[in-house]
mmCIF file of C-alpha atoms and ligand atoms in Angstrom:
data_model
loop_
_atom_site.group_PDB
_atom_site.id
_atom_site.type_symbol
_atom_site.label_atom_id
_atom_site.label_comp_id
_atom_site.label_asym_id
_atom_site.label_seq_id
_atom_site.Cartn_x
_atom_site.Cartn_y
_atom_site.Cartn_z
ATOM 1 C CA MET A 1 42.599 32.734 49.661
ATOM 2 C CA ASN A 2 41.567 29.675 47.738
ATOM 3 C CA VAL A 3 43.870 26.593 48.129
ATOM 4 C CA ARG A 4 44.560 24.754 44.894
ATOM 5 C CA SER A 5 43.110 21.208 44.799
ATOM 6 C CA PRO A 6 45.404 18.946 42.819
ATOM 7 C CA GLY A 7 43.955 16.209 40.636
ATOM 8 C CA ILE A 8 40.435 15.827 39.370
ATOM 9 C CA HIS A 9 37.365 17.082 41.235
ATOM 10 C CA PHE A 10 34.962 14.246 41.633
ATOM 11 C CA LEU A 11 31.546 15.505 40.562
ATOM 12 C CA GLN A 12 29.379 12.649 41.925
ATOM 13 C CA ILE A 13 26.133 14.617 42.222
ATOM 14 C CA PRO A 14 23.180 13.059 40.179
ATOM 15 C CA GLY A 15 23.501 15.726 37.609
ATOM 16 C CA PRO A 16 24.897 17.911 36.151
ATOM 17 C CA THR A 17 27.255 15.093 35.294
ATOM 18 C CA ASN A 18 30.820 15.017 33.930
ATOM 19 C CA VAL A 19 30.947 16.311 30.458
ATOM 20 C CA PRO A 20 33.352 14.265 28.216
ATOM 21 C CA GLY A 21 36.230 16.102 26.585
ATOM 22 C CA ARG A 22 34.740 15.194 23.177
ATOM 23 C CA VAL A 23 31.552 16.999 23.985
ATOM 24 C CA LEU A 24 33.268 20.040 25.470
ATOM 25 C CA ARG A 25 35.447 20.334 22.325
ATOM 26 C CA ALA A 26 32.350 20.138 20.137
ATOM 27 C CA ILE A 27 30.692 22.902 22.157
ATOM 28 C CA SER A 28 33.831 25.019 21.819
ATOM 29 C CA GLU A 29 33.713 25.009 18.032
ATOM 30 C CA PRO A 30 32.941 28.464 16.499
ATOM 31 C CA THR A 31 29.275 29.448 16.782
ATOM 32 C CA ILE A 32 27.434 29.023 13.473
ATOM 33 C CA ASP A 33 24.666 30.892 11.764
ATOM 34 C CA HIS A 34 21.384 29.479 13.057
ATOM 35 C CA ARG A 35 19.664 30.460 9.800
ATOM 36 C CA GLY A 36 22.304 29.031 7.516
ATOM 37 C CA PRO A 37 22.448 25.613 5.753
ATOM 38 C CA GLY A 38 25.043 24.226 8.183
ATOM 39 C CA PHE A 39 22.569 24.718 11.025
ATOM 40 C CA ALA A 40 19.787 22.663 9.299
ATOM 41 C CA ASP A 41 22.325 19.846 8.941
ATOM 42 C CA LEU A 42 23.031 19.870 12.659
ATOM 43 C CA SER A 43 19.442 20.258 13.659
ATOM 44 C CA ARG A 44 18.368 17.292 11.356
ATOM 45 C CA SER A 45 21.101 15.124 12.921
ATOM 46 C CA VAL A 46 20.127 16.095 16.503
ATOM 47 C CA LEU A 47 16.291 15.926 16.024
ATOM 48 C CA THR A 48 16.596 12.495 14.361
ATOM 49 C CA GLY A 49 19.101 11.162 16.856
ATOM 50 C CA LEU A 50 16.891 12.231 19.776
ATOM 51 C CA LYS A 51 13.995 10.085 18.508
ATOM 52 C CA ARG A 52 16.274 7.030 18.940
ATOM 53 C CA VAL A 53 16.990 7.916 22.539
ATOM 54 C CA PHE A 54 13.433 8.576 23.476
ATOM 55 C CA LYS A 55 12.340 5.561 21.383
ATOM 56 C CA THR A 56 9.688 7.521 19.601
ATOM 57 C CA SER A 57 8.703 8.001 16.001
ATOM 58 C CA GLY A 58 7.006 11.314 16.876
ATOM 59 C CA PRO A 59 8.514 14.742 17.357
ATOM 60 C CA VAL A 60 10.978 15.700 20.037
ATOM 61 C CA VAL A 61 11.258 19.421 20.660
ATOM 62 C CA VAL A 62 14.283 21.172 22.188
ATOM 63 C CA PHE A 63 14.092 24.250 24.381
ATOM 64 C CA PRO A 64 17.064 26.422 25.476
ATOM 65 C CA ALA A 65 16.141 25.876 29.122
ATOM 66 C CA SER A 66 16.684 23.753 32.132
ATOM 67 C CA GLY A 67 14.375 20.718 32.795
ATOM 68 C CA THR A 68 11.936 22.920 34.681
ATOM 69 C CA GLY A 69 11.151 24.687 31.433
ATOM 70 C CA ALA A 70 10.231 21.386 29.774
ATOM 71 C CA TRP A 71 7.917 20.617 32.769
ATOM 72 C CA GLU A 72 6.090 23.844 32.057
ATOM 73 C CA ALA A 73 5.908 23.211 28.347
ATOM 74 C CA ALA A 74 4.276 19.874 28.969
ATOM 75 C CA LEU A 75 1.539 21.439 31.099
ATOM 76 C CA VAL A 76 0.816 24.702 29.255
ATOM 77 C CA ASN A 77 0.560 23.004 25.801
ATOM 78 C CA THR A 78 -1.907 20.482 26.836
ATOM 79 C CA LEU A 79 -4.110 21.770 29.661
ATOM 80 C CA SER A 80 -6.689 24.515 30.379
ATOM 81 C CA PRO A 81 -7.304 26.537 33.497
ATOM 82 C CA GLY A 82 -9.061 24.434 36.189
ATOM 83 C CA ASP A 83 -8.119 21.069 34.726
ATOM 84 C CA ALA A 84 -7.035 18.467 37.240
ATOM 85 C CA VAL A 85 -3.954 16.282 36.998
ATOM 86 C CA VAL A 86 -2.842 13.367 39.086
ATOM 87 C CA MET A 87 0.641 13.983 40.532
ATOM 88 C CA VAL A 88 2.396 10.979 42.053
ATOM 89 C CA ARG A 89 4.494 12.592 44.765
ATOM 90 C CA THR A 90 7.366 10.139 44.938
ATOM 91 C CA GLY A 91 9.888 12.747 46.175
ATOM 92 C CA TRP A 92 11.074 16.370 45.896
ATOM 93 C CA PHE A 93 10.979 16.719 42.094
ATOM 94 C CA ALA A 94 7.503 15.364 41.884
ATOM 95 C CA SER A 95 6.519 17.915 44.582
ATOM 96 C CA LEU A 96 8.075 20.757 42.632
ATOM 97 C CA TRP A 97 6.198 19.725 39.510
ATOM 98 C CA SER A 98 2.852 19.778 41.312
ATOM 99 C CA GLU A 99 3.616 23.223 42.881
ATOM 100 C CA MET A 100 4.231 24.425 39.390
ATOM 101 C CA ALA A 101 0.921 23.001 38.199
ATOM 102 C CA LYS A 102 -0.867 24.890 41.021
ATOM 103 C CA ARG A 103 0.748 28.152 40.015
ATOM 104 C CA LEU A 104 -0.374 27.675 36.533
ATOM 105 C CA GLY A 105 -4.030 27.290 37.601
ATOM 106 C CA ILE A 106 -4.129 23.493 37.356
ATOM 107 C CA GLU A 107 -5.467 21.431 40.233
ATOM 108 C CA PRO A 108 -3.016 18.723 41.299
ATOM 109 C CA ILE A 109 -4.618 15.565 42.820
ATOM 110 C CA ILE A 110 -1.684 14.279 44.876
ATOM 111 C CA LEU A 111 -0.920 10.560 45.357
ATOM 112 C CA ASP A 112 1.627 10.551 48.178
ATOM 113 C CA THR A 113 4.269 7.899 48.711
ATOM 114 C CA ASP A 114 6.763 7.538 51.660
ATOM 115 C CA TRP A 115 9.606 8.656 49.287
ATOM 116 C CA ARG A 116 11.060 5.209 49.609
ATOM 117 C CA ARG A 117 9.640 3.569 46.519
ATOM 118 C CA GLY A 118 8.246 4.408 43.062
ATOM 119 C CA ALA A 119 4.689 5.173 42.011
ATOM 120 C CA ASP A 120 1.931 2.586 42.774
ATOM 121 C CA PRO A 121 -0.098 1.815 39.612
ATOM 122 C CA ALA A 122 -2.940 0.539 41.767
ATOM 123 C CA ALA A 123 -3.196 4.055 43.385
ATOM 124 C CA ILE A 124 -3.253 5.654 39.920
ATOM 125 C CA GLU A 125 -6.033 3.262 38.845
ATOM 126 C CA ALA A 126 -8.105 4.062 41.888
ATOM 127 C CA ALA A 127 -7.780 7.860 41.341
ATOM 128 C CA LEU A 128 -8.941 7.575 37.774
ATOM 129 C CA ARG A 129 -11.828 5.296 38.598
ATOM 130 C CA SER A 130 -13.169 7.739 41.131
ATOM 131 C CA ASP A 131 -13.028 10.583 38.542
ATOM 132 C CA ARG A 132 -16.566 10.055 37.262
ATOM 133 C CA GLU A 133 -16.749 13.611 35.882
ATOM 134 C CA ARG A 134 -13.520 13.100 33.779
ATOM 135 C CA ARG A 135 -11.842 16.201 35.274
ATOM 136 C CA ILE A 136 -8.465 14.572 35.318
ATOM 137 C CA ARG A 137 -6.643 15.356 32.137
ATOM 138 C CA ALA A 138 -3.258 13.820 32.808
ATOM 139 C CA VAL A 139 -1.227 11.698 35.123
ATOM 140 C CA CYS A 140 2.256 12.987 35.894
ATOM 141 C CA VAL A 141 4.995 10.590 37.089
ATOM 142 C CA VAL A 142 8.730 11.131 37.631
ATOM 143 C CA HIS A 143 10.490 8.102 36.079
ATOM 144 C CA ASN A 144 13.555 8.258 38.223
ATOM 145 C CA GLU A 145 13.013 10.402 41.414
ATOM 146 C CA THR A 146 16.413 12.049 41.776
ATOM 147 C CA SER A 147 15.764 12.923 45.427
ATOM 148 C CA THR A 148 15.309 9.257 46.524
ATOM 149 C CA GLY A 149 16.849 6.954 43.927
ATOM 150 C CA CYS A 150 13.587 5.310 43.222
ATOM 151 C CA VAL A 151 12.259 4.397 39.797
ATOM 152 C CA SER A 152 8.501 4.238 38.916
ATOM 153 C CA PRO A 153 7.035 1.613 36.501
ATOM 154 C CA ILE A 154 5.838 3.632 33.556
ATOM 155 C CA ALA A 155 4.398 0.825 31.473
ATOM 156 C CA ALA A 156 2.434 -0.337 34.528
ATOM 157 C CA ALA A 157 1.211 3.286 35.103
ATOM 158 C CA ARG A 158 -0.072 3.331 31.465
ATOM 159 C CA ALA A 159 -1.698 -0.105 31.852
ATOM 160 C CA ALA A 160 -3.422 1.197 35.073
ATOM 161 C CA ILE A 161 -4.847 4.248 33.266
ATOM 162 C CA ASP A 162 -5.996 2.088 30.266
ATOM 163 C CA SER A 163 -7.605 -0.474 32.573
ATOM 164 C CA THR A 164 -10.066 2.178 33.664
ATOM 165 C CA GLY A 165 -11.052 3.332 30.174
ATOM 166 C CA HIS A 166 -10.110 6.840 31.340
ATOM 167 C CA PRO A 167 -8.770 9.107 28.495
ATOM 168 C CA ALA A 168 -6.080 10.741 30.763
ATOM 169 C CA LEU A 169 -2.783 11.615 29.173
ATOM 170 C CA LEU A 170 0.493 10.356 30.706
ATOM 171 C CA PHE A 171 3.346 12.761 31.356
ATOM 172 C CA VAL A 172 6.664 11.370 32.434
ATOM 173 C CA ASP A 173 9.757 13.197 33.754
ATOM 174 C CA THR A 174 12.921 11.428 32.640
ATOM 175 C CA ILE A 175 15.326 14.161 33.571
ATOM 176 C CA SER A 176 17.609 11.829 35.500
ATOM 177 C CA SER A 177 16.845 8.579 33.595
ATOM 178 C CA LEU A 178 17.027 9.331 29.946
ATOM 179 C CA ALA A 179 20.085 7.703 28.335
ATOM 180 C CA SER A 180 20.884 5.979 31.718
ATOM 181 C CA ILE A 181 17.867 3.760 32.344
ATOM 182 C CA ASP A 182 15.989 2.099 29.462
ATOM 183 C CA TYR A 183 12.932 4.156 28.418
ATOM 184 C CA HIS A 184 10.336 3.719 25.625
ATOM 185 C CA HIS A 185 8.188 6.837 24.920
ATOM 186 C CA ASP A 186 6.057 5.058 22.144
ATOM 187 C CA ASP A 187 5.793 1.481 23.505
ATOM 188 C CA TRP A 188 4.946 2.608 27.035
ATOM 189 C CA GLY A 189 2.154 4.869 25.726
ATOM 190 C CA VAL A 190 3.596 8.080 27.072
ATOM 191 C CA ASP A 191 2.123 11.305 25.867
ATOM 192 C CA VAL A 192 4.738 13.829 26.926
ATOM 193 C CA THR A 193 8.220 12.908 28.021
ATOM 194 C CA VAL A 194 10.183 15.590 29.760
ATOM 195 C CA ALA A 195 13.994 15.544 29.772
ATOM 196 C CA GLY A 196 17.054 17.598 30.316
ATOM 197 C CA SER A 197 20.578 17.741 28.866
ATOM 198 C CA GLN A 198 22.760 17.669 32.029
ATOM 199 C CA LYS A 199 22.562 14.012 33.193
ATOM 200 C CA GLY A 200 22.549 10.868 31.014
ATOM 201 C CA LEU A 201 23.092 12.963 27.878
ATOM 202 C CA MET A 202 26.378 14.147 29.267
ATOM 203 C CA LEU A 203 25.968 17.829 28.380
ATOM 204 C CA PRO A 204 26.132 20.890 30.500
ATOM 205 C CA PRO A 205 22.795 22.196 31.738
ATOM 206 C CA GLY A 206 20.850 24.339 29.323
ATOM 207 C CA LEU A 207 18.722 22.151 27.001
ATOM 208 C CA SER A 208 15.449 20.519 27.795
ATOM 209 C CA PHE A 209 13.087 18.320 25.755
ATOM 210 C CA ASN A 210 9.512 17.270 25.211
ATOM 211 C CA ALA A 211 8.743 14.062 23.272
ATOM 212 C CA ILE A 212 5.252 14.479 22.052
ATOM 213 C CA SER A 213 2.543 11.796 21.187
ATOM 214 C CA ALA A 214 -0.162 12.309 18.589
ATOM 215 C CA LYS A 215 -2.722 12.399 21.448
ATOM 216 C CA ALA A 216 -0.784 15.191 23.228
ATOM 217 C CA LEU A 217 -0.548 17.070 19.985
ATOM 218 C CA GLU A 218 -4.298 16.762 19.578
ATOM 219 C CA ALA A 219 -4.868 18.008 23.171
ATOM 220 C CA SER A 220 -2.605 21.002 22.455
ATOM 221 C CA ARG A 221 -5.086 22.112 19.801
ATOM 222 C CA LYS A 222 -7.769 22.617 22.396
ATOM 223 C CA ALA A 223 -5.782 23.528 25.491
ATOM 224 C CA THR A 224 -6.167 27.156 26.552
ATOM 225 C CA LEU A 225 -3.470 27.825 29.190
ATOM 226 C CA PRO A 226 -1.522 30.957 28.022
ATOM 227 C CA ARG A 227 1.702 29.956 26.305
ATOM 228 C CA SER A 228 4.192 31.737 24.091
ATOM 229 C CA TYR A 229 7.806 30.896 24.514
ATOM 230 C CA TRP A 230 6.894 27.198 25.336
ATOM 231 C CA ASP A 231 4.348 26.870 22.560
ATOM 232 C CA TRP A 232 5.033 23.610 20.589
ATOM 233 C CA ARG A 233 3.297 24.887 17.445
ATOM 234 C CA PRO A 234 5.803 27.491 16.125
ATOM 235 C CA MET A 235 8.575 25.144 17.263
ATOM 236 C CA LEU A 236 7.188 22.139 15.302
ATOM 237 C CA ASP A 237 6.521 24.445 12.248
ATOM 238 C CA ALA A 238 10.074 25.611 12.229
ATOM 239 C CA ASN A 239 11.584 22.257 13.062
ATOM 240 C CA ALA A 240 9.851 20.867 9.965
ATOM 241 C CA GLY A 241 12.523 22.604 7.913
ATOM 242 C CA PHE A 242 15.109 21.923 10.670
ATOM 243 C CA TYR A 243 15.145 25.564 11.963
ATOM 244 C CA PHE A 244 13.921 27.064 15.258
ATOM 245 C CA PRO A 245 11.419 29.886 15.846
ATOM 246 C CA TYR A 246 13.993 31.783 17.961
ATOM 247 C CA THR A 247 17.727 31.654 18.433
ATOM 248 C CA PRO A 248 18.531 28.105 19.400
ATOM 249 C CA ALA A 249 21.477 27.134 21.758
ATOM 250 C CA THR A 250 23.642 26.389 18.811
ATOM 251 C CA ASN A 251 26.804 25.375 20.621
ATOM 252 C CA LEU A 252 24.958 23.044 22.952
ATOM 253 C CA LEU A 253 23.194 21.433 20.066
ATOM 254 C CA ARG A 254 26.595 20.784 18.497
ATOM 255 C CA GLY A 255 27.581 19.260 21.851
ATOM 256 C CA LEU A 256 24.414 17.158 21.766
ATOM 257 C CA GLU A 257 25.168 15.856 18.337
ATOM 258 C CA GLU A 258 28.526 14.601 19.733
ATOM 259 C CA ALA A 259 26.916 13.143 22.830
ATOM 260 C CA LEU A 260 24.402 11.226 20.738
ATOM 261 C CA ALA A 261 27.199 9.911 18.560
ATOM 262 C CA MET A 262 29.047 8.669 21.628
ATOM 263 C CA LEU A 263 25.929 6.960 23.027
ATOM 264 C CA GLU A 264 25.368 5.295 19.671
ATOM 265 C CA GLU A 265 29.020 4.101 19.525
ATOM 266 C CA GLU A 266 28.774 2.554 23.005
ATOM 267 C CA GLY A 267 25.344 1.039 22.038
ATOM 268 C CA MET A 268 22.265 1.985 24.103
ATOM 269 C CA PRO A 269 21.879 -1.565 25.592
ATOM 270 C CA ASN A 270 25.487 -1.318 26.813
ATOM 271 C CA VAL A 271 24.890 2.136 28.297
ATOM 272 C CA PHE A 272 21.914 0.847 30.318
ATOM 273 C CA ALA A 273 23.876 -2.271 31.405
ATOM 274 C CA ARG A 274 26.757 -0.091 32.548
ATOM 275 C CA HIS A 275 24.422 1.965 34.654
ATOM 276 C CA ARG A 276 22.675 -1.130 36.101
ATOM 277 C CA ARG A 277 26.082 -2.571 37.012
ATOM 278 C CA HIS A 278 27.243 0.656 38.715
ATOM 279 C CA GLY A 279 23.920 0.857 40.696
ATOM 280 C CA ALA A 280 24.366 -2.760 41.813
ATOM 281 C CA ALA A 281 27.982 -2.221 42.891
ATOM 282 C CA THR A 282 27.063 0.984 44.832
ATOM 283 C CA ARG A 283 24.192 -0.820 46.660
ATOM 284 C CA ALA A 284 26.626 -3.565 47.597
ATOM 285 C CA ALA A 285 28.894 -1.015 49.170
ATOM 286 C CA VAL A 286 25.996 0.595 51.048
ATOM 287 C CA GLU A 287 24.798 -2.713 52.350
ATOM 288 C CA ALA A 288 28.302 -3.498 53.645
ATOM 289 C CA TRP A 289 28.602 0.001 55.328
ATOM 290 C CA GLY A 290 25.112 -0.547 56.795
ATOM 291 C CA LYS A 291 26.173 -3.587 58.815
ATOM 292 C CA ALA A 292 27.067 -1.187 61.639
ATOM 293 C CA GLY A 293 23.486 0.039 61.698
ATOM 294 C CA ALA A 294 23.876 3.728 60.799
ATOM 295 C CA VAL A 295 23.701 3.706 57.005
ATOM 296 C CA GLU A 296 20.897 2.377 54.751
ATOM 297 C CA LEU A 297 19.466 2.706 51.185
ATOM 298 C CA GLN A 298 16.759 5.285 50.945
ATOM 299 C CA CYS A 299 14.937 3.160 48.408
ATOM 300 C CA GLN A 300 13.249 0.264 50.138
ATOM 301 C CA ALA A 301 11.721 -1.498 47.119
ATOM 302 C CA PRO A 302 14.295 -3.607 45.214
ATOM 303 C CA SER A 303 12.226 -3.577 42.121
ATOM 304 C CA ASP A 304 12.490 0.257 42.095
ATOM 305 C CA TYR A 305 16.210 0.677 42.662
ATOM 306 C CA SER A 306 17.681 3.374 40.407
ATOM 307 C CA SER A 307 20.673 2.627 38.229
ATOM 308 C CA SER A 308 21.607 6.325 37.916
ATOM 309 C CA LEU A 309 21.920 7.346 41.544
ATOM 310 C CA THR A 310 21.836 5.887 45.028
ATOM 311 C CA ALA A 311 20.446 7.933 47.915
ATOM 312 C CA VAL A 312 22.071 6.812 51.209
ATOM 313 C CA ARG A 313 20.132 7.497 54.506
ATOM 314 C CA LEU A 314 21.918 8.052 57.758
ATOM 315 C CA ALA A 315 20.461 7.106 61.189
ATOM 316 C CA ASP A 316 19.210 9.804 63.531
ATOM 317 C CA GLY A 317 21.954 11.833 65.098
ATOM 318 C CA HIS A 318 24.150 11.882 62.025
ATOM 319 C CA SER A 319 24.248 14.831 59.660
ATOM 320 C CA ALA A 320 24.429 13.971 55.912
ATOM 321 C CA ASP A 321 25.297 17.617 55.159
ATOM 322 C CA SER A 322 28.308 17.571 57.520
ATOM 323 C CA LEU A 323 29.468 14.308 56.025
ATOM 324 C CA ARG A 324 29.254 15.834 52.504
ATOM 325 C CA ALA A 325 31.106 18.878 53.625
ATOM 326 C CA LEU A 326 33.872 16.810 55.087
ATOM 327 C CA ILE A 327 34.183 14.675 51.914
ATOM 328 C CA LEU A 328 34.338 17.835 49.760
ATOM 329 C CA ARG A 329 37.047 19.330 51.977
ATOM 330 C CA ARG A 330 39.149 16.251 52.347
ATOM 331 C CA PHE A 331 38.691 14.430 48.994
ATOM 332 C CA ASP A 332 37.443 17.145 46.657
ATOM 333 C CA MET A 333 34.323 15.199 45.834
ATOM 334 C CA SER A 334 30.777 16.658 45.427
ATOM 335 C CA LEU A 335 27.856 14.444 46.518
ATOM 336 C CA GLY A 336 24.221 15.247 46.116
ATOM 337 C CA ASN A 337 22.336 16.727 49.153
ATOM 338 C CA GLY A 338 19.115 15.529 50.773
ATOM 339 C CA LEU A 339 16.091 17.561 49.430
ATOM 340 C CA GLY A 340 12.866 18.493 51.119
ATOM 341 C CA ILE A 341 11.992 16.130 53.975
ATOM 342 C CA LEU A 342 15.323 14.343 53.294
ATOM 343 C CA LYS A 343 17.425 17.397 54.036
ATOM 344 C CA ASP A 344 20.490 16.451 56.075
ATOM 345 C CA ARG A 345 19.103 12.891 56.269
ATOM 346 C CA VAL A 346 20.475 11.497 52.991
ATOM 347 C CA PHE A 347 23.292 12.028 50.717
ATOM 348 C CA ARG A 348 23.172 10.998 47.041
ATOM 349 C CA ILE A 349 25.884 9.292 44.954
ATOM 350 C CA GLY A 350 25.391 9.997 41.237
ATOM 351 C CA HIS A 351 26.622 7.205 38.983
ATOM 352 C CA LEU A 352 25.254 8.295 35.621
ATOM 353 C CA GLY A 353 26.587 9.821 32.454
ATOM 354 C CA ASP A 354 30.184 9.530 31.368
ATOM 355 C CA PHE A 355 31.258 7.202 34.100
ATOM 356 C CA ASN A 356 33.304 4.077 34.457
ATOM 357 C CA ASP A 357 34.243 1.260 36.958
ATOM 358 C CA LEU A 358 37.290 3.176 38.318
ATOM 359 C CA THR A 359 35.378 6.407 38.666
ATOM 360 C CA LEU A 360 32.856 4.556 40.764
ATOM 361 C CA ILE A 361 35.460 2.896 42.909
ATOM 362 C CA GLY A 362 37.131 6.281 43.432
ATOM 363 C CA ALA A 363 33.836 7.757 44.446
ATOM 364 C CA LEU A 364 32.916 4.905 46.849
ATOM 365 C CA SER A 365 36.432 5.036 48.356
ATOM 366 C CA GLY A 366 35.842 8.697 49.181
ATOM 367 C CA VAL A 367 32.505 7.968 50.804
ATOM 368 C CA GLU A 368 33.966 5.079 52.814
ATOM 369 C CA MET A 369 36.849 7.131 54.165
ATOM 370 C CA GLY A 370 34.468 10.113 54.788
ATOM 371 C CA LEU A 371 32.023 7.957 56.788
ATOM 372 C CA LYS A 372 34.877 6.769 59.001
ATOM 373 C CA LEU A 373 36.390 10.168 59.386
ATOM 374 C CA ALA A 374 32.966 11.648 60.300
ATOM 375 C CA GLY A 375 32.493 9.062 62.980
ATOM 376 C CA VAL A 376 29.493 7.536 61.394
ATOM 377 C CA PRO A 377 29.482 3.814 62.441
ATOM 378 C CA CYS A 378 30.431 2.047 59.245
ATOM 379 C CA GLY A 379 30.575 -1.709 58.361
ATOM 380 C CA GLU A 380 33.837 -2.863 56.810
ATOM 381 C CA GLY A 381 34.464 -3.669 53.118
ATOM 382 C CA GLY A 382 32.039 -1.522 51.248
ATOM 383 C CA VAL A 383 34.483 -0.846 48.454
ATOM 384 C CA ASP A 384 35.528 -4.456 48.345
ATOM 385 C CA ALA A 385 31.869 -5.508 48.027
ATOM 386 C CA ALA A 386 31.481 -3.040 45.075
ATOM 387 C CA MET A 387 34.658 -4.365 43.451
ATOM 388 C CA ALA A 388 33.303 -7.827 43.750
ATOM 389 C CA VAL A 389 30.150 -6.894 41.956
ATOM 390 C CA LEU A 390 32.191 -5.121 39.170
ATOM 391 C CA SER A 391 34.508 -8.043 38.670
ATOM 392 C CA GLN A 392 31.613 -10.459 38.128
ATOM 393 C CA PHE A 393 30.932 -8.551 34.929
ATOM 394 C CA SER A 394 34.463 -7.566 33.955
ATOM 395 C CA ASP A 395 34.616 -8.878 30.447
ATOM 396 C CA SER A 396 30.993 -8.225 29.273
ATOM 397 C CA ILE A 397 28.498 -5.652 30.309
HETATM 398 C C1 LIG B 1 13.830 14.251 38.197
HETATM 399 C C2 LIG B 1 14.061 15.736 38.039
HETATM 400 N N1 LIG B 1 13.063 16.545 37.619
HETATM 401 C C3 LIG B 1 13.205 17.885 37.420
HETATM 402 C C4 LIG B 1 14.431 18.464 37.691
HETATM 403 C C5 LIG B 1 14.564 19.950 37.490
HETATM 404 O O1 LIG B 1 15.383 20.153 36.421
HETATM 405 P P1 LIG B 1 16.255 21.458 36.231
HETATM 406 O O2 LIG B 1 16.980 21.654 37.563
HETATM 407 O O3 LIG B 1 17.179 21.170 35.108
HETATM 408 O O4 LIG B 1 15.331 22.578 35.941
HETATM 409 C C6 LIG B 1 15.444 17.670 38.159
HETATM 410 C C7 LIG B 1 16.750 18.350 38.484
HETATM 411 O O5 LIG B 1 17.686 17.670 38.960
HETATM 412 C C8 LIG B 1 15.303 16.303 38.322
HETATM 413 O O6 LIG B 1 16.295 15.481 38.747
#
C-alpha cells in the first residue's frame, strides 16, 4: 500500500523540471482546432517568441517529440549516408547522440574528454585541420552536459572551426541550457540548435525544437539521409502560414505560449542571473560538504560550471544511488542519477526552470541531511554557505 507523502514533492532532477501552475492551467484549457484561425494566432505567437529565446532571426521548428527527436531531425535533414561528423564526447548525452549518428549511417569521429569539463576548442580545430578530404560535415557539441554539469564554449567552438577554413556545420544541443544559460544561435554561428520543452522552458516533456541557419537549410537541399516525419521542408512550408503538416501538440503549444510570456515578464537577463546565482550557491554548499573528503564537484573546470545543474561526486565506497534512495524515502525529494560511467558515482541537483532561493535551500537541506543519515563524511555548513551566497545578491539579481 502506498503511504501518503504530505507536502510538496521536491522534483530536483535536472529535467523534467517543475511546471508552474500558470503553465499547467494554460495546458488544461480546451483543445482547439489545429486548422482553425485561433490556432494560427497561437502558432504565430509561439514561433515568434521562440526566436527571441534562441536569439535567432531564422526559423525554429517544433516537433511533438522528446529532445531525442530533435537530435535526429538535425542529423537527417543535413547529412548523407557515409558523412563524418565530429562528436565531442563530454558525457552521457553526447555519447547517445554519437550512437544515434552511427545507427543512421553517419561516421562519428569522437573527441573524448574526461567528463569533468566542457569541449576543448583546440581539439575541434585539430580534428578539422586533419580532415584534408573534407569528409566532416558537422561538429556536434552538447552546450550543457546534463550528466556532468559542464558547459562547453560554443562561440569558441565556432571560432575554432572558422580558423581552419573548414566548411563544417555546427550543431549544438541546448536541451538543458536553453532559457537557463545565455545562448545565441545567430551570433555564435550555430547551424542547428537542438532543444526540448521539459527543462528551462518549464513545460512537461513532449516538444522539441530545431533552430535552423541559412547554411543548414542549404545543406538540407542536398542531404540524402531518408527522412519523413522529421523533414524540415513540409514543416517550414506549413509554418509559413502558421500551421503544421500534421497534428501539432496543441495544448503543449498553449503551455509554451504561457511559459514564453513568463520568461519575458521576468526578463531573460534576470532568468540567466537567477540560474547563475543558484549554481554558485549550490557549489558553495558542495565545497563545504567536501571538506570531509568524501564529496566533490564532478565539474573540475571553473570556467565550465553549469548554472542549471550540479553533479556531485562521491568518494569510492559510497553509493550515490543509495543516497538518492534514502533522500527520496525520507524527504520526498528526487535527485538526478549518475549516467554511464558515472552510475552510482554521482548524484545531480537540478536548479533550473521555475525555481527560487527557498526551493534551492530546501533542496540543499535535504541533501545535507541525507549525506549525514547515509553516513557519508560531510563537512559542516553547506546550507549556510549557500545562504551566504544567496544573501549577497538578495536585492538584485
Ligand atoms: C543534454 C541532453 N541531451 C539530450 C537529452 C535527451 O532528451 P530527451 O530525453 O528529451 O529525449 C537530454 C535529456 O535529459 C539532455 O539532457
